[in-house]
Coordinates of C-alpha atoms and ligand atoms in Angstrom, one line a residue:
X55 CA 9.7 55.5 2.5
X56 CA 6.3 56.8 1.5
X57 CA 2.9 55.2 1.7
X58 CA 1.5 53.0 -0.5
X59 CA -2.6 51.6 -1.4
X60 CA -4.2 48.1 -0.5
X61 CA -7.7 46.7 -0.9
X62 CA -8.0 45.4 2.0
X63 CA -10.5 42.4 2.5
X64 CA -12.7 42.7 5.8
X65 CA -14.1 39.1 5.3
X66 CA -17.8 37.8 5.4
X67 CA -18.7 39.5 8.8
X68 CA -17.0 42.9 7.0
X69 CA -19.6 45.4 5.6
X70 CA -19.0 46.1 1.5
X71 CA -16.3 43.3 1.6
X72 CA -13.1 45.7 0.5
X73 CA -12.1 49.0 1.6
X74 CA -8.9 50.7 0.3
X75 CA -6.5 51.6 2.6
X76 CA -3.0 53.6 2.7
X77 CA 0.1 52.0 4.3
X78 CA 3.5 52.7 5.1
X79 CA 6.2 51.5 2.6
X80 CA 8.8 48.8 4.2
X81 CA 11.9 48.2 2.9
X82 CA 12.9 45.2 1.4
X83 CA 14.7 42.5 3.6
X84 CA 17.7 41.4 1.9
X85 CA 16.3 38.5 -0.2
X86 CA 13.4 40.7 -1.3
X87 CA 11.9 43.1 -3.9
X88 CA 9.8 46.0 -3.4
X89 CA 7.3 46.0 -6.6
X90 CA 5.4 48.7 -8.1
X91 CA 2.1 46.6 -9.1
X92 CA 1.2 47.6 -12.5
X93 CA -1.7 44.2 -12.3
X94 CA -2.4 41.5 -9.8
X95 CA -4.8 38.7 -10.3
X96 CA -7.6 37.9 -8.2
X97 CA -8.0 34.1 -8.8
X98 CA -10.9 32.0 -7.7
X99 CA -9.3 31.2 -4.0
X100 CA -8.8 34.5 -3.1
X101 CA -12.8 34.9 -3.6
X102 CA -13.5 31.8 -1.4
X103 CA -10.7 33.3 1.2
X104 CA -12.4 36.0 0.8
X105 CA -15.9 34.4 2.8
X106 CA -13.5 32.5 5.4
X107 CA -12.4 29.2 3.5
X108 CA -8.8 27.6 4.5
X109 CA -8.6 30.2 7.3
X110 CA -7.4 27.2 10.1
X111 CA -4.8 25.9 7.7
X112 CA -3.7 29.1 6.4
X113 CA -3.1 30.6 10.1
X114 CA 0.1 29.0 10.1
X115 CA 0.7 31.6 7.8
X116 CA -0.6 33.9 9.3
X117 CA -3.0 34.8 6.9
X118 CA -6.3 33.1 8.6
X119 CA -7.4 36.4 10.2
X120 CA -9.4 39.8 8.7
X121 CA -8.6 42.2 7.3
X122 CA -6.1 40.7 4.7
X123 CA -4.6 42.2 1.6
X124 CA -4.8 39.0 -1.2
X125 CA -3.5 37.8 -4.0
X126 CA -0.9 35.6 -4.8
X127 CA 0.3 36.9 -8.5
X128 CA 1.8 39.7 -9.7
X129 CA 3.6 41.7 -12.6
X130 CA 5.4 45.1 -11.9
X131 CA 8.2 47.0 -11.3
X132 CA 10.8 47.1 -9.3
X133 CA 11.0 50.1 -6.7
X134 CA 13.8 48.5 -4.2
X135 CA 16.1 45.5 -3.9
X136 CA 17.4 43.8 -0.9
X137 CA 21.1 43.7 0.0
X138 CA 21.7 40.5 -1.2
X139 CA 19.6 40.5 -4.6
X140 CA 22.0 41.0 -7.9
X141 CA 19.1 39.4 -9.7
X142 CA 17.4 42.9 -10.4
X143 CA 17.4 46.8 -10.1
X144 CA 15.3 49.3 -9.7
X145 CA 13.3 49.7 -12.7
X146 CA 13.3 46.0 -14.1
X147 CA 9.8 44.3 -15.3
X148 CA 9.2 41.5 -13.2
X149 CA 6.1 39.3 -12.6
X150 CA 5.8 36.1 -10.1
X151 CA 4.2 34.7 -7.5
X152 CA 4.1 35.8 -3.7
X153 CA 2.8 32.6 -1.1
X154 CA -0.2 33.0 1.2
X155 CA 0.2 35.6 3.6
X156 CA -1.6 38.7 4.9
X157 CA 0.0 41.2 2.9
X158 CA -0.7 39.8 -0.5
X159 CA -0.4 41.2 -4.0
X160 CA -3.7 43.2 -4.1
X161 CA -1.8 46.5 -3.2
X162 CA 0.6 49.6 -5.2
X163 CA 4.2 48.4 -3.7
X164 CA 4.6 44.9 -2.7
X165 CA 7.7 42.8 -0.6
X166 CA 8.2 39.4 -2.5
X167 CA 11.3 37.3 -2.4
X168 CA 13.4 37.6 -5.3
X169 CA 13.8 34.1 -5.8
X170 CA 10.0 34.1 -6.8
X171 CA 9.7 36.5 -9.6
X172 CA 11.0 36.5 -13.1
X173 CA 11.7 38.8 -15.4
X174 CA 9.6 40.3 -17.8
X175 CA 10.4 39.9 -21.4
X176 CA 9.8 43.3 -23.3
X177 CA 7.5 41.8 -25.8
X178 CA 4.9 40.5 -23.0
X179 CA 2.2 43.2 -21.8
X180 CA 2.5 43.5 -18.0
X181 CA -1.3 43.0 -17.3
X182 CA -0.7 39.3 -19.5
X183 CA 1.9 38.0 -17.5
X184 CA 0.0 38.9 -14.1
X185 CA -2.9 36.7 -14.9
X186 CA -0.1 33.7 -15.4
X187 CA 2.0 32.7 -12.5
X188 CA -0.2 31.5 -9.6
X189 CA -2.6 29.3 -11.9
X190 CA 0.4 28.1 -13.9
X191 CA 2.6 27.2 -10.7
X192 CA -0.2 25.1 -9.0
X193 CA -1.0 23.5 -12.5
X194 CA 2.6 22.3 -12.6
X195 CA 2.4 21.0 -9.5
X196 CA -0.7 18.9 -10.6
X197 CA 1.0 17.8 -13.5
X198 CA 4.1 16.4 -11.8
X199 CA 2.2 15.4 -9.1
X200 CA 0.2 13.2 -11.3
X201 CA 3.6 11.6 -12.6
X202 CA 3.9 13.8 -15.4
X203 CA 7.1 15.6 -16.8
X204 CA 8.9 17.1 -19.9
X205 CA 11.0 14.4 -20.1
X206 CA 7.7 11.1 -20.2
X207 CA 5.1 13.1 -21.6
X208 CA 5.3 12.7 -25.3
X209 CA 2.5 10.2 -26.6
X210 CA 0.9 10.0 -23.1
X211 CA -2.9 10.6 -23.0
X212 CA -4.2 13.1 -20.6
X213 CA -7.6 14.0 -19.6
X214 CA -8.0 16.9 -18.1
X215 CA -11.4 17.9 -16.1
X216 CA -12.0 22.0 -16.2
X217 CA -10.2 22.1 -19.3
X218 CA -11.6 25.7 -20.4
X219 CA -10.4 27.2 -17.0
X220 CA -7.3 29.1 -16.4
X221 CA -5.6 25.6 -14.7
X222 CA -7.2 23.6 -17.7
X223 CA -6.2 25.6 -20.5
X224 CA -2.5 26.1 -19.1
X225 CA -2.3 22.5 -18.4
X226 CA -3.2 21.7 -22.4
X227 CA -1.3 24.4 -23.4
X228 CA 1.9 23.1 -21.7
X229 CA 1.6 18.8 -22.3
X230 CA 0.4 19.6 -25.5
X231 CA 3.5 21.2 -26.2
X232 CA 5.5 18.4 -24.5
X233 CA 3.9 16.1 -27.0
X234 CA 1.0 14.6 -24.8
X235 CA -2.5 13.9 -26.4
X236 CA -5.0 16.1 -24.1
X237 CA -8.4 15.2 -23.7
X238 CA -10.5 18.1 -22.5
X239 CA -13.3 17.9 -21.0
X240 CA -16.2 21.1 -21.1
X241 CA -18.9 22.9 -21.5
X242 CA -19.7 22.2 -25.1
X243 CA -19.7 26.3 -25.7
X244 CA -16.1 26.0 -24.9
X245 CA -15.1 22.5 -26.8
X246 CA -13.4 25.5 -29.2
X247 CA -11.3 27.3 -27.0
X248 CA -10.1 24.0 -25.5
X249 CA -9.0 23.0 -29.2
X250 CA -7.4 26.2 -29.8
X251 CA -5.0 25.7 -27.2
X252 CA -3.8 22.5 -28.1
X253 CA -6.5 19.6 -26.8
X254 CA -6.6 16.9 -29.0
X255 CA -10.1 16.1 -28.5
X256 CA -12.7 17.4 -26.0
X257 CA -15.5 15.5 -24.1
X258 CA -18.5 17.4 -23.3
X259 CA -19.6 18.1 -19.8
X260 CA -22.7 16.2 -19.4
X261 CA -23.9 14.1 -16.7
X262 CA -23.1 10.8 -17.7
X263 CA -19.8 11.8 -19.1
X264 CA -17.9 9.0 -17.1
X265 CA -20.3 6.5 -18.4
X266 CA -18.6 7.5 -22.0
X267 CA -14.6 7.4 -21.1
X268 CA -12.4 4.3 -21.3
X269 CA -9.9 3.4 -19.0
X270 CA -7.7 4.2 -21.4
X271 CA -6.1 7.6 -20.1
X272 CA -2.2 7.4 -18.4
X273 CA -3.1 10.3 -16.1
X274 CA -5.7 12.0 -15.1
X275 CA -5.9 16.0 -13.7
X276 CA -9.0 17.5 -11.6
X277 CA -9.3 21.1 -11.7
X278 CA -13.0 21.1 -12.0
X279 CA -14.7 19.5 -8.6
X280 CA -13.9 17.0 -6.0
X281 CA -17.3 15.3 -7.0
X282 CA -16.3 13.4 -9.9
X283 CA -12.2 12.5 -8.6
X284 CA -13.1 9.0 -8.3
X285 CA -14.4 9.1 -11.4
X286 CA -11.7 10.6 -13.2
X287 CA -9.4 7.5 -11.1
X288 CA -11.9 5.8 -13.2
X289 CA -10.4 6.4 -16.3
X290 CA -6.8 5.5 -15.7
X291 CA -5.2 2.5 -17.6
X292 CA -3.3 -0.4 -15.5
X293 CA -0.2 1.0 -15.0
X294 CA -1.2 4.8 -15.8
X295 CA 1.5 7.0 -14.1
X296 CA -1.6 9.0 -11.6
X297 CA -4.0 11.4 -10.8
X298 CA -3.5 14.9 -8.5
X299 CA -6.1 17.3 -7.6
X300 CA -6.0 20.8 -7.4
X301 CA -9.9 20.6 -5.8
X302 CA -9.6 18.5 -2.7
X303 CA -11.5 18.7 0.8
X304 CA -8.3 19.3 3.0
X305 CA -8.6 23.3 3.7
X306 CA -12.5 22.5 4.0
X307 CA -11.6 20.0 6.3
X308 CA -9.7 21.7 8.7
X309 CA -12.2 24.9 8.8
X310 CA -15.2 22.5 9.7
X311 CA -14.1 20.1 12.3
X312 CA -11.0 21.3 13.5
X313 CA -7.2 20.3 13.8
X314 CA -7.3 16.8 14.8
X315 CA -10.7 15.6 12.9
X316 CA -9.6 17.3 10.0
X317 CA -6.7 15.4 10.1
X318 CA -8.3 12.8 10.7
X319 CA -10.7 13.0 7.9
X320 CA -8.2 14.4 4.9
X321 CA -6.1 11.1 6.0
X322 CA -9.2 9.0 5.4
X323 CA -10.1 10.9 2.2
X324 CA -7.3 10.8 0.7
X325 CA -6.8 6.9 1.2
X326 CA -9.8 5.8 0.1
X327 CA -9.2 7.7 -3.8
X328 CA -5.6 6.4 -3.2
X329 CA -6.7 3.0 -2.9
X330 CA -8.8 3.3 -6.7
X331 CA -5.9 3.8 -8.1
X332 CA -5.5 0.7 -11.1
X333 CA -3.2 -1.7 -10.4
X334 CA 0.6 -0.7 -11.1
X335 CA 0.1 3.3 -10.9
X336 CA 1.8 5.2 -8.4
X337 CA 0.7 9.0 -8.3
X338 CA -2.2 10.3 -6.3
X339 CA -1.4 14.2 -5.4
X340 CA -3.2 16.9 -3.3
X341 CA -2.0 19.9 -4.9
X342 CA -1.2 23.0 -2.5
X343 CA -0.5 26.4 -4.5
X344 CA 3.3 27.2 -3.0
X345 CA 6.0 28.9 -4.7
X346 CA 7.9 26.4 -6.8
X347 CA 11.7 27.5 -8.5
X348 CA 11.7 24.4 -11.3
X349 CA 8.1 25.5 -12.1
X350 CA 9.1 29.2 -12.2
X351 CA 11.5 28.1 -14.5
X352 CA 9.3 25.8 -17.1
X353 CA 7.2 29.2 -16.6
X354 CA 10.0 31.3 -17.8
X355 CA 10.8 29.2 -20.9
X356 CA 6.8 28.5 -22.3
X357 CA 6.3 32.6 -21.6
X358 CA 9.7 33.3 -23.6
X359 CA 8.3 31.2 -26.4
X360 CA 4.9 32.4 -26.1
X361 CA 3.7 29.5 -25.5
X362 CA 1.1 30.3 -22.9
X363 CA -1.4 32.8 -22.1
X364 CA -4.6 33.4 -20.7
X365 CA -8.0 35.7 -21.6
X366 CA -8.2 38.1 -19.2
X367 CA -12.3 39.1 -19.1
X368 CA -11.7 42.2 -16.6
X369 CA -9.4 45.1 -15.3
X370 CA -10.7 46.9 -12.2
X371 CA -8.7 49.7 -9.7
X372 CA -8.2 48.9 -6.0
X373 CA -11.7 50.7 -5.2
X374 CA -13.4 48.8 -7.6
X375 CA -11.9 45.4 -5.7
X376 CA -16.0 43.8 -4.8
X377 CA -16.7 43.8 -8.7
X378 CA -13.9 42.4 -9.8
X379 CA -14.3 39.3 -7.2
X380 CA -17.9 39.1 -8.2
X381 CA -17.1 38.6 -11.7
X382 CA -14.7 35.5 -10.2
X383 CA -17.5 34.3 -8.0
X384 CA -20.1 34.1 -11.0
X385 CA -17.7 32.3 -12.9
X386 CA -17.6 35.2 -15.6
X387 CA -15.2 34.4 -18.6
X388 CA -11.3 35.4 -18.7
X389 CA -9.3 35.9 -16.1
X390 CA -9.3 39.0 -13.5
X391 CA -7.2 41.7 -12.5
X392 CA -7.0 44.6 -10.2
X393 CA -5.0 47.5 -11.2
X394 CA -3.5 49.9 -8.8
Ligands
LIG217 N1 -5.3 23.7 -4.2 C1 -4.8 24.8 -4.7 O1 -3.7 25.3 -4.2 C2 -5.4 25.5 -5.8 C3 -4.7 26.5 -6.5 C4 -5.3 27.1 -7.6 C5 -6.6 26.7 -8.0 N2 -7.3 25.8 -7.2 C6 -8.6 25.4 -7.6 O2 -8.5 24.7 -8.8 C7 -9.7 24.9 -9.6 C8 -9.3 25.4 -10.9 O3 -8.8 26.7 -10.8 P1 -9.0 27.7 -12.1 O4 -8.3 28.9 -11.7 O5 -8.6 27.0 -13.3 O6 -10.5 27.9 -12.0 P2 -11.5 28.4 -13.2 O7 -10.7 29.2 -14.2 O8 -12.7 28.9 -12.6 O9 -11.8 27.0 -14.0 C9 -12.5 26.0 -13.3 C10 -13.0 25.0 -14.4 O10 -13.7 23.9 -13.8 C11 -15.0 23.8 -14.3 N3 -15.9 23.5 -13.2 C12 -16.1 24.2 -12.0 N4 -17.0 23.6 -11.2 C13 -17.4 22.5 -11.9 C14 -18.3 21.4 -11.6 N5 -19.0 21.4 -10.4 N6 -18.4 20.5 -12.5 C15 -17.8 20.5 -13.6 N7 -16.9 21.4 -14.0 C16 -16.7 22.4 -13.1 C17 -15.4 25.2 -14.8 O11 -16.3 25.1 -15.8 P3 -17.2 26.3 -16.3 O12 -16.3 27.1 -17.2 O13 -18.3 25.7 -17.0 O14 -17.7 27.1 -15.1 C18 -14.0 25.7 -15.3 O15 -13.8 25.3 -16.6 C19 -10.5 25.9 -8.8 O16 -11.5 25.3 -8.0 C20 -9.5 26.6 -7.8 O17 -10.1 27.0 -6.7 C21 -6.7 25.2 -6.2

């Protein structure tokens, strides 16, 4: 095997943050891939990984220590297949997901499980389908998490909080389809966008908002900040189906005060917003980002129908890996990608 590229993250104590490095190729256990990256993402927890966040919790993984390769979403092609794979061949268009680890998807060649990538259909540009899977997996969790499904969601009213990100916009884009009425809320400068995609009405972000929303809503979805999830509880009707949040203390948690009083604490935490729930609803989810087949598969069917996508607001090369995460950190429009 020959050697591939990373940008490999040195972490907050690391001088210039990135440095690209060469590596030797492995080759694919037998439930793997070996990828070509044509475009991987760098989404907005790889920039807070990036300065140390969730590095107790994500130890297990063994991604809590410098210098780690990133990202969690991919599109590429396949180099290799493991023994058992009759999935895919050499040459196929994939794109997926690839879990926490320290070997992400910020490199050339990447090992990912089969199981987690899909394949690419030939009307879809590669660098479109990268900026999808990761954001779209963890909002599915949030959406079925909250009590949500394909099957309940027609006529349900759902207000979503960071409705113009990547989450948001996937999230209206998807229930909207399903037949539920999405509220939006966001920045006024975006109250067009979140239309565009399929919201049925949008709030703006102000600082009273809450003061303005009934408790009319069936479920509620947080992908904006852990400030206002009580507030957003707030809004749910007796007998709504829930709430989940995809912006929650629990990594925090564990970084600051350790094992057992982060424990501690995310237990209390997540009691206390449990406990606002109205009377008669049932769903109150922490969302984790993990690889997820019946999501992979919703993901599948809205990308065959084009029914998704997301702006994508930069491309940068592996050496150019600090500019593209400042562009996440600042909160710069569209979605990110490095290109090997
Ligand atoms: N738990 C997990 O496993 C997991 C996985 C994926 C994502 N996440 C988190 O979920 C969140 C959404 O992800 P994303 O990729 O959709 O991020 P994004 O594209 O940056 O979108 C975040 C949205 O929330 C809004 N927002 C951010 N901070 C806010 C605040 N303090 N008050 C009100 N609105 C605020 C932003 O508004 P502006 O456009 O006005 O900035 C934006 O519309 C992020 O915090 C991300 O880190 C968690």
């Amino acid at each position: 095997m020959t050697s591939g590229a990373a940008a490999l993250c040195l972490g907050p104590g690391g001088s210039g943050g990135f440095t690209v490095r060469q590596f030797t190729r492995r080759r694919p256990a037998a439930d793997e891939l070996e990828v070509a990256v044509t475009a991987a993402s760098v989404n907005p927890i790889d920039v807070r990984r990036s300065e140390g966040y969730g590095r107790r919790l994500l130890s297990l993984l063994g991604a809590g220590r410098f210098p780690l390769i990133l990202g969690n979403d991919l599109a590429g092609i396949v180099t290799a297949v493991g023994s058992r794979v009759s999935t895919f061949k050499t040459g196929d268009r994939v794109y997926g997901v690839k879990p926490a680890s320290a070997e992400g998807a910020h490199a050339s060649h990447v090992l990912v499980k089969a199981v987690h990538m899909l394949a690419a259909p030939g009307d879809w540009d590669l660098h479109a389908l990268a900026a999808i899977p990761y954001s779209f997996t963890t909002m599915w969790l949030a959406v079925r998490g909250a009590g949500l499904s394909r099957e309940n969601a027609v006529g349900k009213n759902v207000l979503v909080h960071g409705a113009a990100g990547a989450l948001g916009t996937l999230a209206t884009q998807m229930l909207s389809s399903w037949g539920a009425r999405v509220t939006a809320i966001a920045r006024k400068s975006n109250s067009k966008v979140c239309l565009e995609v399929g919201a049925a009405e949008v709030v703006e972000r102000t600082d009273d908002l809450f003061v303005s929303l009934s408790r009319s809503f069936d479920a509620t979805l947080n992908f904006a900040t852990w400030e206002d999830d009580l507030a957003l509880i707030g809004c749910l009707r007796d007998g709504a189906l829930g709430h989940a949040t995809t912006v929650h203390p629990m990594l925090g948690n564990f970084d600051r005060l350790g094992w057992l009083r982060g424990m501690l604490r995310t237990l209390s935490q997540k009691k206390d917003h449990r406990r606002a729930l109205p009377k008669g609803a049932s769903n109150y989810a922490w969302v984790l980002f993990k690889p997820d087949k019946a999501a992979l598969d919703d993901l599948r069917q809205f990308v065959e129908h084009n029914q998704v996508s997301l702006p994508i607001g930069l491309c940068k090369p592996l050496a150019a890996a600090g500019l593209a995460f400042d562009h996440v950190r600042k909160r710069q429009p569209g979605r990110v990608l490095l290109l090997p």
